[in-house]
Amino acid sequence: QKEVEQNSGPLSVPEGAIASLNCTYSDRGSQSFFWYRQYSGKSPELIMSIYSNGDKEDGRFTAQLNKASQYVSLLIRDSQPSDSATYLCAVKWAGGYQKVTFGTGTKLQVIP
Amino acid sequence: DGGITQSPKYLFRKEGQNVTLSCEQNLNHDAMYWYRQDPGQGLRLIYYSQIVNDFQKGDIAEGYSVSREKKESFPLTVTSAQKNPTAFYLCASSILARGSGDTQYFGPGTRLTVL
């Protein structure tokens, strides 16, 4: 059973701080990694995808991938109250069809 | 505007009743997916389809059925055999790509409640 693990939180950070969200996965052969943001009662929306080791930056968001350690993280700089949501980590497994497994999500609370 | 639409937004089902959830996309994506989300849980795959007239069971297909008669449409039927159908149902689509580049995009979801 391929697994994606996230700390459920809530993770509380003050406004303006850096929020760090972590995700570990079980399959070393995993190819693609995604971070989604989900507001309460809404559907997930893609924040970032990352495929290679290292960092990928997009505005206030940075995704970090370390395949050797099997973890992927999301950093949110200058956190805003509007960033308060649940963040889902998703991993696409190697081989077969486009199977993606989602973590249970980390709830982030940004305190004004 | 390109996107994925789901209807209805809210759906109420009586015991023993079949209901169908609609999912339509105009993104020209090949693959479509149905997920179920329960409170505090991750998304669980019900069914997926990579091409028209073909679909595969996901991890929790029992009590559900789908069809894929058109590329744009992938309706999900929740049958009376599904004993605990109350959940948030999400439809997604993606292009088909080897390796990376196959991001899934989600519709707004349908919240199903059993009365």
Short mmCIF file of N, CA and C in Angstrom, two decimals, chain B:
data_model
loop_
_atom_site.label_atom_id
_atom_site.label_comp_id
_atom_site.label_asym_id
_atom_site.label_seq_id
_atom_site.Cartn_x
_atom_site.Cartn_y
_atom_site.Cartn_z
N ASP B 1 -14.83 30.16 -20.98
CA ASP B 1 -13.86 29.78 -19.96
C ASP B 1 -13.71 28.27 -19.92
N GLY B 2 -12.45 27.81 -19.85
CA GLY B 2 -12.23 26.38 -19.71
C GLY B 2 -12.34 25.97 -18.27
N GLY B 3 -12.88 24.77 -18.05
CA GLY B 3 -12.96 24.31 -16.68
C GLY B 3 -13.75 23.04 -16.54
N ILE B 4 -13.98 22.68 -15.29
CA ILE B 4 -14.73 21.48 -14.95
C ILE B 4 -15.96 21.91 -14.17
N THR B 5 -17.09 21.42 -14.58
CA THR B 5 -18.32 21.72 -13.86
C THR B 5 -18.91 20.45 -13.29
N GLN B 6 -19.50 20.58 -12.12
CA GLN B 6 -20.18 19.47 -11.46
C GLN B 6 -21.57 19.95 -11.05
N SER B 7 -22.52 19.07 -11.19
CA SER B 7 -23.87 19.40 -10.72
C SER B 7 -24.55 18.14 -10.22
N PRO B 8 -25.47 18.31 -9.25
CA PRO B 8 -25.75 19.55 -8.56
C PRO B 8 -24.69 19.86 -7.51
N LYS B 9 -24.77 21.00 -6.89
CA LYS B 9 -23.83 21.34 -5.84
C LYS B 9 -24.16 20.58 -4.56
N TYR B 10 -25.46 20.45 -4.29
CA TYR B 10 -25.95 19.68 -3.14
C TYR B 10 -26.97 18.66 -3.64
N LEU B 11 -26.94 17.47 -3.05
CA LEU B 11 -27.84 16.42 -3.46
C LEU B 11 -28.26 15.62 -2.24
N PHE B 12 -29.55 15.34 -2.17
CA PHE B 12 -30.07 14.57 -1.06
C PHE B 12 -30.65 13.28 -1.59
N ARG B 13 -30.32 12.19 -0.96
CA ARG B 13 -30.75 10.87 -1.43
C ARG B 13 -31.52 10.15 -0.33
N LYS B 14 -32.58 9.53 -0.73
CA LYS B 14 -33.31 8.70 0.22
C LYS B 14 -32.72 7.30 0.20
N GLU B 15 -32.96 6.58 1.26
CA GLU B 15 -32.50 5.19 1.35
C GLU B 15 -33.02 4.39 0.17
N GLY B 16 -32.16 3.58 -0.45
CA GLY B 16 -32.58 2.71 -1.54
C GLY B 16 -32.68 3.38 -2.90
N GLN B 17 -32.27 4.63 -2.98
CA GLN B 17 -32.41 5.39 -4.22
C GLN B 17 -31.05 5.50 -4.92
N ASN B 18 -31.06 5.40 -6.24
CA ASN B 18 -29.85 5.67 -7.03
C ASN B 18 -29.85 7.15 -7.40
N VAL B 19 -28.68 7.75 -7.38
CA VAL B 19 -28.56 9.14 -7.83
C VAL B 19 -27.35 9.26 -8.73
N THR B 20 -27.41 10.21 -9.67
CA THR B 20 -26.32 10.42 -10.61
C THR B 20 -25.75 11.81 -10.46
N LEU B 21 -24.43 11.88 -10.34
CA LEU B 21 -23.70 13.14 -10.25
C LEU B 21 -23.08 13.43 -11.61
N SER B 22 -23.22 14.68 -12.02
CA SER B 22 -22.73 15.06 -13.33
C SER B 22 -21.34 15.68 -13.24
N CYS B 23 -20.49 15.40 -14.24
CA CYS B 23 -19.18 16.03 -14.36
C CYS B 23 -18.91 16.28 -15.84
N GLU B 24 -18.63 17.54 -16.16
CA GLU B 24 -18.34 17.93 -17.54
C GLU B 24 -17.07 18.77 -17.56
N GLN B 25 -16.22 18.54 -18.59
CA GLN B 25 -15.01 19.36 -18.71
C GLN B 25 -14.85 19.81 -20.17
N ASN B 26 -14.36 21.04 -20.34
CA ASN B 26 -14.09 21.55 -21.69
C ASN B 26 -12.62 21.90 -21.84
N LEU B 27 -11.79 21.16 -21.13
CA LEU B 27 -10.35 21.37 -21.17
C LEU B 27 -9.66 20.48 -22.20
N ASN B 28 -10.45 19.65 -22.87
CA ASN B 28 -9.92 18.68 -23.82
C ASN B 28 -8.96 17.68 -23.15
N HIS B 29 -9.23 17.40 -21.89
CA HIS B 29 -8.43 16.42 -21.16
C HIS B 29 -8.87 15.01 -21.50
N ASP B 30 -7.90 14.11 -21.57
CA ASP B 30 -8.22 12.72 -21.88
C ASP B 30 -8.74 11.97 -20.66
N ALA B 31 -8.13 12.22 -19.52
CA ALA B 31 -8.43 11.42 -18.33
C ALA B 31 -9.38 12.16 -17.39
N MET B 32 -10.27 11.40 -16.79
CA MET B 32 -11.19 11.94 -15.80
C MET B 32 -11.27 10.99 -14.61
N TYR B 33 -11.57 11.57 -13.45
CA TYR B 33 -11.50 10.83 -12.19
C TYR B 33 -12.67 11.22 -11.29
N TRP B 34 -13.07 10.28 -10.45
CA TRP B 34 -13.99 10.57 -9.37
C TRP B 34 -13.35 10.20 -8.05
N TYR B 35 -13.44 11.16 -7.11
CA TYR B 35 -12.93 10.95 -5.76
C TYR B 35 -14.05 11.17 -4.76
N ARG B 36 -13.86 10.58 -3.62
CA ARG B 36 -14.75 10.81 -2.49
C ARG B 36 -13.91 11.35 -1.35
N GLN B 37 -14.44 12.36 -0.65
CA GLN B 37 -13.75 12.92 0.50
C GLN B 37 -14.68 12.93 1.70
N ASP B 38 -14.24 12.32 2.77
CA ASP B 38 -14.97 12.32 4.03
C ASP B 38 -14.28 13.26 5.00
N PRO B 39 -15.01 13.79 5.99
CA PRO B 39 -14.41 14.78 6.90
C PRO B 39 -13.12 14.28 7.52
N GLY B 40 -12.08 15.12 7.44
CA GLY B 40 -10.80 14.79 8.05
C GLY B 40 -10.01 13.72 7.33
N GLN B 41 -10.47 13.37 6.13
CA GLN B 41 -9.77 12.32 5.40
C GLN B 41 -9.29 12.85 4.05
N GLY B 42 -8.36 12.12 3.49
CA GLY B 42 -7.87 12.46 2.17
C GLY B 42 -8.85 12.04 1.09
N LEU B 43 -8.49 12.30 -0.14
CA LEU B 43 -9.33 11.91 -1.27
C LEU B 43 -9.11 10.44 -1.59
N ARG B 44 -10.19 9.74 -1.82
CA ARG B 44 -10.10 8.33 -2.19
C ARG B 44 -10.69 8.14 -3.58
N LEU B 45 -9.96 7.42 -4.42
CA LEU B 45 -10.32 7.26 -5.81
C LEU B 45 -11.43 6.23 -5.98
N ILE B 46 -12.50 6.62 -6.69
CA ILE B 46 -13.62 5.73 -6.93
C ILE B 46 -13.48 5.05 -8.29
N TYR B 47 -13.39 5.84 -9.33
CA TYR B 47 -13.23 5.36 -10.70
C TYR B 47 -12.38 6.35 -11.48
N TYR B 48 -11.77 5.87 -12.55
CA TYR B 48 -11.08 6.76 -13.45
C TYR B 48 -11.23 6.26 -14.88
N SER B 49 -11.02 7.17 -15.82
CA SER B 49 -11.15 6.83 -17.24
C SER B 49 -10.08 7.57 -18.01
N GLN B 50 -9.41 6.85 -18.87
CA GLN B 50 -8.35 7.46 -19.67
C GLN B 50 -8.80 7.76 -21.09
N ILE B 51 -9.78 7.01 -21.58
CA ILE B 51 -10.30 7.24 -22.93
C ILE B 51 -11.79 6.97 -22.94
N VAL B 52 -12.43 7.44 -23.98
CA VAL B 52 -13.87 7.23 -24.13
C VAL B 52 -14.18 5.74 -24.18
N ASN B 53 -15.29 5.38 -23.54
CA ASN B 53 -15.79 4.01 -23.51
C ASN B 53 -14.88 3.05 -22.76
N ASP B 54 -14.02 3.59 -21.91
CA ASP B 54 -13.18 2.74 -21.07
C ASP B 54 -13.00 3.39 -19.70
N PHE B 55 -13.11 2.60 -18.65
CA PHE B 55 -12.91 3.13 -17.31
C PHE B 55 -12.46 1.98 -16.40
N GLN B 56 -11.83 2.36 -15.31
CA GLN B 56 -11.26 1.38 -14.39
C GLN B 56 -11.70 1.68 -12.96
N LYS B 57 -11.81 0.63 -12.16
CA LYS B 57 -12.14 0.82 -10.75
C LYS B 57 -10.96 1.40 -10.00
N GLY B 58 -11.28 2.27 -9.06
CA GLY B 58 -10.27 2.78 -8.16
C GLY B 58 -10.25 1.97 -6.88
N ASP B 59 -9.95 2.63 -5.78
CA ASP B 59 -9.79 1.92 -4.51
C ASP B 59 -11.11 1.60 -3.81
N ILE B 60 -12.16 2.36 -4.13
CA ILE B 60 -13.42 2.18 -3.39
C ILE B 60 -14.60 2.18 -4.36
N ALA B 61 -14.57 1.34 -5.38
CA ALA B 61 -15.59 1.36 -6.45
C ALA B 61 -16.91 0.70 -6.07
N GLU B 62 -16.93 -0.11 -5.02
CA GLU B 62 -18.15 -0.84 -4.69
C GLU B 62 -19.31 0.10 -4.39
N GLY B 63 -20.46 -0.14 -5.06
CA GLY B 63 -21.63 0.69 -4.84
C GLY B 63 -21.71 1.89 -5.76
N TYR B 64 -20.75 2.00 -6.66
CA TYR B 64 -20.72 3.11 -7.63
C TYR B 64 -20.65 2.56 -9.05
N SER B 65 -21.10 3.35 -10.02
CA SER B 65 -20.93 3.01 -11.42
C SER B 65 -20.69 4.30 -12.21
N VAL B 66 -20.02 4.16 -13.35
CA VAL B 66 -19.71 5.31 -14.20
C VAL B 66 -19.92 4.94 -15.65
N SER B 67 -19.90 5.96 -16.50
CA SER B 67 -19.89 5.77 -17.94
C SER B 67 -19.02 6.85 -18.55
N ARG B 68 -18.50 6.58 -19.74
CA ARG B 68 -17.69 7.59 -20.43
C ARG B 68 -18.01 7.50 -21.93
N GLU B 69 -19.17 8.02 -22.27
CA GLU B 69 -19.64 7.98 -23.65
C GLU B 69 -19.09 9.12 -24.48
N LYS B 70 -18.71 10.19 -23.81
CA LYS B 70 -18.12 11.35 -24.49
C LYS B 70 -16.87 11.77 -23.75
N LYS B 71 -15.94 12.35 -24.45
CA LYS B 71 -14.69 12.78 -23.83
C LYS B 71 -14.94 13.80 -22.74
N GLU B 72 -15.96 14.63 -22.94
CA GLU B 72 -16.21 15.75 -22.02
C GLU B 72 -16.95 15.35 -20.75
N SER B 73 -17.55 14.17 -20.72
CA SER B 73 -18.49 13.85 -19.67
C SER B 73 -18.15 12.54 -18.96
N PHE B 74 -18.30 12.53 -17.64
CA PHE B 74 -17.96 11.33 -16.85
C PHE B 74 -18.91 11.28 -15.65
N PRO B 75 -20.17 10.91 -15.85
CA PRO B 75 -21.12 10.88 -14.75
C PRO B 75 -20.90 9.72 -13.80
N LEU B 76 -21.19 9.96 -12.54
CA LEU B 76 -21.05 8.95 -11.48
C LEU B 76 -22.43 8.65 -10.91
N THR B 77 -22.79 7.36 -10.85
CA THR B 77 -24.03 6.95 -10.21
C THR B 77 -23.72 6.30 -8.88
N VAL B 78 -24.35 6.82 -7.84
CA VAL B 78 -24.24 6.24 -6.51
C VAL B 78 -25.45 5.33 -6.34
N THR B 79 -25.22 4.05 -6.26
CA THR B 79 -26.33 3.10 -6.21
C THR B 79 -26.75 2.82 -4.78
N SER B 80 -27.86 2.14 -4.65
CA SER B 80 -28.37 1.79 -3.32
C SER B 80 -27.45 0.80 -2.62
N ALA B 81 -26.54 0.19 -3.37
CA ALA B 81 -25.59 -0.75 -2.77
C ALA B 81 -24.50 -0.05 -1.98
N GLN B 82 -24.36 1.24 -2.17
CA GLN B 82 -23.37 2.01 -1.42
C GLN B 82 -23.99 2.34 -0.07
N LYS B 83 -23.47 1.72 0.98
CA LYS B 83 -24.12 1.78 2.29
C LYS B 83 -23.88 3.08 3.04
N ASN B 84 -22.83 3.78 2.73
CA ASN B 84 -22.53 5.02 3.45
C ASN B 84 -22.13 6.10 2.45
N PRO B 85 -23.08 6.60 1.65
CA PRO B 85 -22.74 7.50 0.56
C PRO B 85 -22.58 8.96 0.94
N THR B 86 -22.93 9.34 2.14
CA THR B 86 -22.82 10.74 2.53
C THR B 86 -21.36 11.16 2.50
N ALA B 87 -21.02 12.10 1.62
CA ALA B 87 -19.63 12.54 1.44
C ALA B 87 -19.60 13.70 0.45
N PHE B 88 -18.42 14.22 0.26
CA PHE B 88 -18.15 15.28 -0.73
C PHE B 88 -17.51 14.58 -1.93
N TYR B 89 -18.14 14.70 -3.11
CA TYR B 89 -17.65 14.01 -4.30
C TYR B 89 -16.98 15.00 -5.24
N LEU B 90 -15.79 14.63 -5.64
CA LEU B 90 -14.98 15.51 -6.47
C LEU B 90 -14.63 14.83 -7.78
N CYS B 91 -14.83 15.56 -8.85
CA CYS B 91 -14.44 15.10 -10.19
C CYS B 91 -13.18 15.85 -10.59
N ALA B 92 -12.28 15.18 -11.26
CA ALA B 92 -11.05 15.80 -11.71
C ALA B 92 -10.74 15.34 -13.13
N SER B 93 -9.87 16.09 -13.80
CA SER B 93 -9.43 15.69 -15.12
C SER B 93 -7.97 16.05 -15.30
N SER B 94 -7.33 15.40 -16.26
CA SER B 94 -5.94 15.69 -16.56
C SER B 94 -5.63 15.28 -17.99
N ILE B 95 -4.56 15.84 -18.54
CA ILE B 95 -4.06 15.31 -19.79
C ILE B 95 -3.36 14.00 -19.47
N LEU B 96 -3.11 13.20 -20.47
CA LEU B 96 -2.33 11.99 -20.27
C LEU B 96 -0.92 12.25 -20.75
N ALA B 97 0.03 12.07 -19.85
CA ALA B 97 1.42 12.33 -20.22
C ALA B 97 2.30 11.30 -19.57
N ARG B 98 3.27 10.84 -20.30
CA ARG B 98 4.24 9.91 -19.71
C ARG B 98 5.08 10.68 -18.70
N GLY B 99 5.35 10.02 -17.58
CA GLY B 99 6.16 10.68 -16.58
C GLY B 99 5.42 11.83 -15.93
N SER B 100 6.01 12.96 -15.91
CA SER B 100 5.43 14.12 -15.24
C SER B 100 4.47 14.87 -16.17
N GLY B 101 3.90 15.94 -15.68
CA GLY B 101 3.05 16.78 -16.51
C GLY B 101 1.62 16.32 -16.58
N ASP B 102 1.12 15.68 -15.57
CA ASP B 102 -0.24 15.16 -15.62
C ASP B 102 -1.03 15.66 -14.42
N THR B 103 -0.99 16.94 -14.22
CA THR B 103 -1.66 17.54 -13.08
C THR B 103 -3.16 17.34 -13.18
N GLN B 104 -3.77 16.99 -12.06
CA GLN B 104 -5.22 16.84 -12.01
C GLN B 104 -5.84 18.16 -11.54
N TYR B 105 -6.90 18.55 -12.22
CA TYR B 105 -7.65 19.76 -11.88
C TYR B 105 -9.05 19.34 -11.47
N PHE B 106 -9.56 20.02 -10.45
CA PHE B 106 -10.80 19.59 -9.83
C PHE B 106 -11.98 20.49 -10.17
N GLY B 107 -13.14 19.86 -10.22
CA GLY B 107 -14.38 20.61 -10.28
C GLY B 107 -14.75 21.10 -8.89
N PRO B 108 -15.88 21.83 -8.78
CA PRO B 108 -16.27 22.42 -7.50
C PRO B 108 -16.84 21.42 -6.50
N GLY B 109 -17.20 20.23 -6.94
CA GLY B 109 -17.68 19.21 -6.02
C GLY B 109 -19.18 19.15 -5.86
N THR B 110 -19.67 17.98 -5.46
CA THR B 110 -21.07 17.77 -5.12
C THR B 110 -21.12 17.18 -3.71
N ARG B 111 -21.92 17.79 -2.86
CA ARG B 111 -22.07 17.28 -1.49
C ARG B 111 -23.35 16.45 -1.44
N LEU B 112 -23.17 15.16 -1.20
CA LEU B 112 -24.29 14.22 -1.16
C LEU B 112 -24.63 13.87 0.28
N THR B 113 -25.89 13.95 0.60
CA THR B 113 -26.36 13.61 1.94
C THR B 113 -27.49 12.60 1.83
N VAL B 114 -27.40 11.56 2.62
CA VAL B 114 -28.47 10.55 2.68
C VAL B 114 -29.45 10.92 3.77
N LEU B 115 -30.72 10.98 3.42
CA LEU B 115 -31.74 11.37 4.39
C LEU B 115 -32.20 10.15 5.19
#
